[in-house]
Short mmCIF file of C-alpha atoms in Angstrom, two decimals:
data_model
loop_
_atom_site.label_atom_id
_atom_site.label_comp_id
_atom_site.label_asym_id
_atom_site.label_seq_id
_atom_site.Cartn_x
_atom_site.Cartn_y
_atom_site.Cartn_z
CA UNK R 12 0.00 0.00 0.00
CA UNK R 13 1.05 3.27 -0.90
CA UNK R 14 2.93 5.53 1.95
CA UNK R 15 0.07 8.50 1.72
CA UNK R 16 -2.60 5.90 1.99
CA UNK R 17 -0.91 4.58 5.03
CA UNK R 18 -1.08 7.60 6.45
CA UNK R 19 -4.93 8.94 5.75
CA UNK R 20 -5.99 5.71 6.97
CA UNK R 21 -3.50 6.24 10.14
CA UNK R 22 -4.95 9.52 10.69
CA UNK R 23 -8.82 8.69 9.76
CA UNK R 24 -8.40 5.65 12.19
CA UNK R 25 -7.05 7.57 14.90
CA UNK R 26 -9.56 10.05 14.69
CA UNK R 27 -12.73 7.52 14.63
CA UNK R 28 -10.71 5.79 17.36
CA UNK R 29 -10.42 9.14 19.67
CA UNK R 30 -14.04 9.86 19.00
CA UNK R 31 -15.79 6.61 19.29
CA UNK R 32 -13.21 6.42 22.56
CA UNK R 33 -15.11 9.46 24.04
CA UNK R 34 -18.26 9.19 22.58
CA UNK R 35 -18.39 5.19 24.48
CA UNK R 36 -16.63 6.39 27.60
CA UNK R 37 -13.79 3.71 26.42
CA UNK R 38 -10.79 5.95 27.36
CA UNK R 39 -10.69 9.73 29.33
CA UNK R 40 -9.21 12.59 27.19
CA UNK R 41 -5.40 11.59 28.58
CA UNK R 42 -6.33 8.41 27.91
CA UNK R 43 -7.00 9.18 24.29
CA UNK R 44 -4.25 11.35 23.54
CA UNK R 45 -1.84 8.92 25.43
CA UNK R 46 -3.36 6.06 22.37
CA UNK R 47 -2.79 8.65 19.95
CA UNK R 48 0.63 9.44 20.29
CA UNK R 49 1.34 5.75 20.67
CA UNK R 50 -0.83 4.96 17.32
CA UNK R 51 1.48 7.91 15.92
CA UNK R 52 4.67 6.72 16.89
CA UNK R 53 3.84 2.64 16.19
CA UNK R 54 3.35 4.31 12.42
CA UNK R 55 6.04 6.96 12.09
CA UNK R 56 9.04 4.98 13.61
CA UNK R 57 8.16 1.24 12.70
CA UNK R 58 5.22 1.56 9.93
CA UNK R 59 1.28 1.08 9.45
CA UNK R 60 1.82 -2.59 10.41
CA UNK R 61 2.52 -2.04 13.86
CA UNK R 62 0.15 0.59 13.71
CA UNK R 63 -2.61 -1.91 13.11
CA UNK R 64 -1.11 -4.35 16.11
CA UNK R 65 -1.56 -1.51 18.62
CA UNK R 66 -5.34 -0.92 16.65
CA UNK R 67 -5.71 -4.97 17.03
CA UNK R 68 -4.88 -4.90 20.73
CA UNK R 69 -6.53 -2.01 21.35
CA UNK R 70 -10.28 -3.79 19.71
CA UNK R 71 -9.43 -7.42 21.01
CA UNK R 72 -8.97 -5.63 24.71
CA UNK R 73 -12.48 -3.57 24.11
CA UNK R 74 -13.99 -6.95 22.92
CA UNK R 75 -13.00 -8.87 26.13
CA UNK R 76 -13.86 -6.23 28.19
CA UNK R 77 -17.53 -6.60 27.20
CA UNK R 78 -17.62 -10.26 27.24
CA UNK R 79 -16.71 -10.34 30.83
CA UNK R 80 -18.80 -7.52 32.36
CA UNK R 81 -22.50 -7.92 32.17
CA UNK R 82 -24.63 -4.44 32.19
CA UNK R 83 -24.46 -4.61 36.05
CA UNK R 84 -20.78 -4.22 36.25
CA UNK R 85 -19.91 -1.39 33.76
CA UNK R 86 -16.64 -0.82 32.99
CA UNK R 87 -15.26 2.16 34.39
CA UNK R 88 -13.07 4.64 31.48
CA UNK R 89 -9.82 3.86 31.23
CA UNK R 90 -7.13 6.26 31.45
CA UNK R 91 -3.40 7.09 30.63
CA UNK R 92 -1.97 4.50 32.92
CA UNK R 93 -4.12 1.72 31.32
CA UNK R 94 -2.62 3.27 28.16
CA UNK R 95 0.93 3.78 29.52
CA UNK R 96 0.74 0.37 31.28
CA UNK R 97 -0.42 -1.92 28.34
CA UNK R 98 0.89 -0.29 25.13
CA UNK R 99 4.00 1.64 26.82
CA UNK R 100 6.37 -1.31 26.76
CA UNK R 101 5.87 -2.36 23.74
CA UNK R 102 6.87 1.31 22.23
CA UNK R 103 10.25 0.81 24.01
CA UNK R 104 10.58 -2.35 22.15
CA UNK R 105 9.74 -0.68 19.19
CA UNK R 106 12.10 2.60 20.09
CA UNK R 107 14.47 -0.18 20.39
CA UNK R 108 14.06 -1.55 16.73
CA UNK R 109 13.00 -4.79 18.48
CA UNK R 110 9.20 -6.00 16.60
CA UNK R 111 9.72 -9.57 18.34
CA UNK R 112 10.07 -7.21 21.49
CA UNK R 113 6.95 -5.13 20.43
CA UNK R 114 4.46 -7.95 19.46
CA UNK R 115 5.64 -9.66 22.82
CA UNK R 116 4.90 -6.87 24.81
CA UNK R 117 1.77 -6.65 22.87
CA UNK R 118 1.08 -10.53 23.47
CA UNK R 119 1.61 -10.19 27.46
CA UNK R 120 -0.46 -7.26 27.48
CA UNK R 121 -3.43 -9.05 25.57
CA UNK R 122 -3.17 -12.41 27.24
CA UNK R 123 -3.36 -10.35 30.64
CA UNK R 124 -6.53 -8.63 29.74
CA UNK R 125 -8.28 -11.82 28.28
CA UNK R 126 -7.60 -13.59 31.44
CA UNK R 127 -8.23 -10.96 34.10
CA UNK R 128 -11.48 -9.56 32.14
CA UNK R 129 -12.72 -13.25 30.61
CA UNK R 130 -11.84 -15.20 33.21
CA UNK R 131 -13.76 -13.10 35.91
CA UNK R 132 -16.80 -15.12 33.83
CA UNK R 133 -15.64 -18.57 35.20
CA UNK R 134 -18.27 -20.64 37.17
CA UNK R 135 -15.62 -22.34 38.94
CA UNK R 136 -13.39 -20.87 41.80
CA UNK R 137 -10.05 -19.92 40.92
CA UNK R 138 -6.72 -20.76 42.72
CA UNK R 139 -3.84 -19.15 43.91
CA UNK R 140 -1.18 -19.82 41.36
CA UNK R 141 1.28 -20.17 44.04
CA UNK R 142 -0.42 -22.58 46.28
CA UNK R 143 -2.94 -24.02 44.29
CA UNK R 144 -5.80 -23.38 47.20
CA UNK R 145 -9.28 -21.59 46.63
CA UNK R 146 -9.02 -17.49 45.96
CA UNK R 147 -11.47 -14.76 45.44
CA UNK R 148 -12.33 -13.71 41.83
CA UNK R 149 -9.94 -11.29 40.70
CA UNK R 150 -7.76 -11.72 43.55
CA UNK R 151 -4.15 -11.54 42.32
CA UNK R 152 -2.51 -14.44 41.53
CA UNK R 153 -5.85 -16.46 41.15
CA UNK R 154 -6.21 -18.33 38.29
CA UNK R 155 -9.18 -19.76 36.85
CA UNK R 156 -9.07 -22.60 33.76
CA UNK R 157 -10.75 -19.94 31.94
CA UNK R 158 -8.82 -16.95 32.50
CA UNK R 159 -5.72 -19.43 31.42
CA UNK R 160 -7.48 -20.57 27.77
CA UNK R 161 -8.68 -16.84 27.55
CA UNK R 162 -4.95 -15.80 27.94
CA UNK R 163 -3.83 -18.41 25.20
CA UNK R 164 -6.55 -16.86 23.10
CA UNK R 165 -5.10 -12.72 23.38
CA UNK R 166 -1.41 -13.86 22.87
CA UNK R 167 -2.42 -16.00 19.70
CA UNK R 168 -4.23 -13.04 18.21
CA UNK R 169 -1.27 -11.24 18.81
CA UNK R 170 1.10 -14.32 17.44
CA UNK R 171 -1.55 -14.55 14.24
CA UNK R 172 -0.60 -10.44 13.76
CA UNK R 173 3.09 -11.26 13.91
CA UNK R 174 2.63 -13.88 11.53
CA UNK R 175 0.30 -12.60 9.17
CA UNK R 176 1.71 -9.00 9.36
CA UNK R 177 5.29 -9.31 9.33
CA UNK R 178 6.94 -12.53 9.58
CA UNK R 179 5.67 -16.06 8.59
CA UNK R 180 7.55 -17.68 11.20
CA UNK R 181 5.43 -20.54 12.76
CA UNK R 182 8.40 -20.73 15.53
CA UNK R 183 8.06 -17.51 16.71
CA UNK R 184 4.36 -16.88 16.45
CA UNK R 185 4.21 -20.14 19.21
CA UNK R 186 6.95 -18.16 21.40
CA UNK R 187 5.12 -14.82 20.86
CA UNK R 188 2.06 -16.77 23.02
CA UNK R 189 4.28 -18.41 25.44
CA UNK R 190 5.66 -15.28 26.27
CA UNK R 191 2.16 -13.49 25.87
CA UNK R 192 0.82 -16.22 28.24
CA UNK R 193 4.00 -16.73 30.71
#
């Protein structure tokens, strides 16, 4: 695709992405401008396909959000540390000149949120991870059999990105969820 393209279609998604953000209540306005200038520098210093892997996490995250609250328990707006927290190490990777480091980054961050936010849906009582007795939902360190296949599930999107987006390597696609799910 054509450089200029990229770009319009950078800057058109960013905007639908900072209004749709406020419009939902998705992200406050630091929130927002912390995604942009991530979005901004995931195009400028390592190109529109890392651009869409911060877009990718960004949806998948939305998407698991929902699944796991019911109307009951709305989600409260993120802000800049959710931002800062989730997307800011992978933009050191990328500073770097690292992508394995980015989509890893991107992986952990994206397996966490399946698992916290999915698994919170689990029937069953979760378990400390260090001593394997009975825990409170969303205690941390509990882990449900759920929140673990829900983590699997946001590091292989993440893993599919890598693969499909810049490297067909089935080798490190299975490391990128390892590491997503470690």
């Amino acid at each position: 695709m054509d450089f200029t393209l990229q770009l319009l279609g950078t800057i058109a998604i960013l905007l639908i992405f900072s209004l749709g953000s406020y419009a939902k209540k998705l992200l406050d306005i630091w929130g927002i401008l912390a995604a942009d200038i991530f979005g901004a520098l995931a195009f400028s210093i390592a190109g529109f396909r890392s651009f869409i892997a911060l877009l990718l996490l960004y949806i998948s995250a939305v998407i698991a959000t929902k699944i796991g609250r019911t109307e009951r328990q709305k989600h409260e707006t993120r802000t800049i540390a959710n931002i800062v927290g989730n997307g800011g190490p992978g933009i050191i990777f990328m500073l770097l000149g690292s992508p394995a480091g980015f989509f890893g980054a991107l992986s952990a961050a994206l397996a966490d949120t399946f698992s916290s936010e999915i698994g919170m849906t689990s029937k069953s009582k979760p378990v400390m991870i260090t001593t394997l007795q009975p825990a409170e939902k969303g205690a941390d360190g509990a882990v449900s059999l759920r929140g673990l296949g829900a983590s699997v599930v946001g590091a292989a999107i993440i893993a599919l990105a890598y693969y499909t987006l810049v490297s067909p390597s089935k080798k490190m696609a299975l490391l990128l969820v390892l590491t997503g799910v470690y």
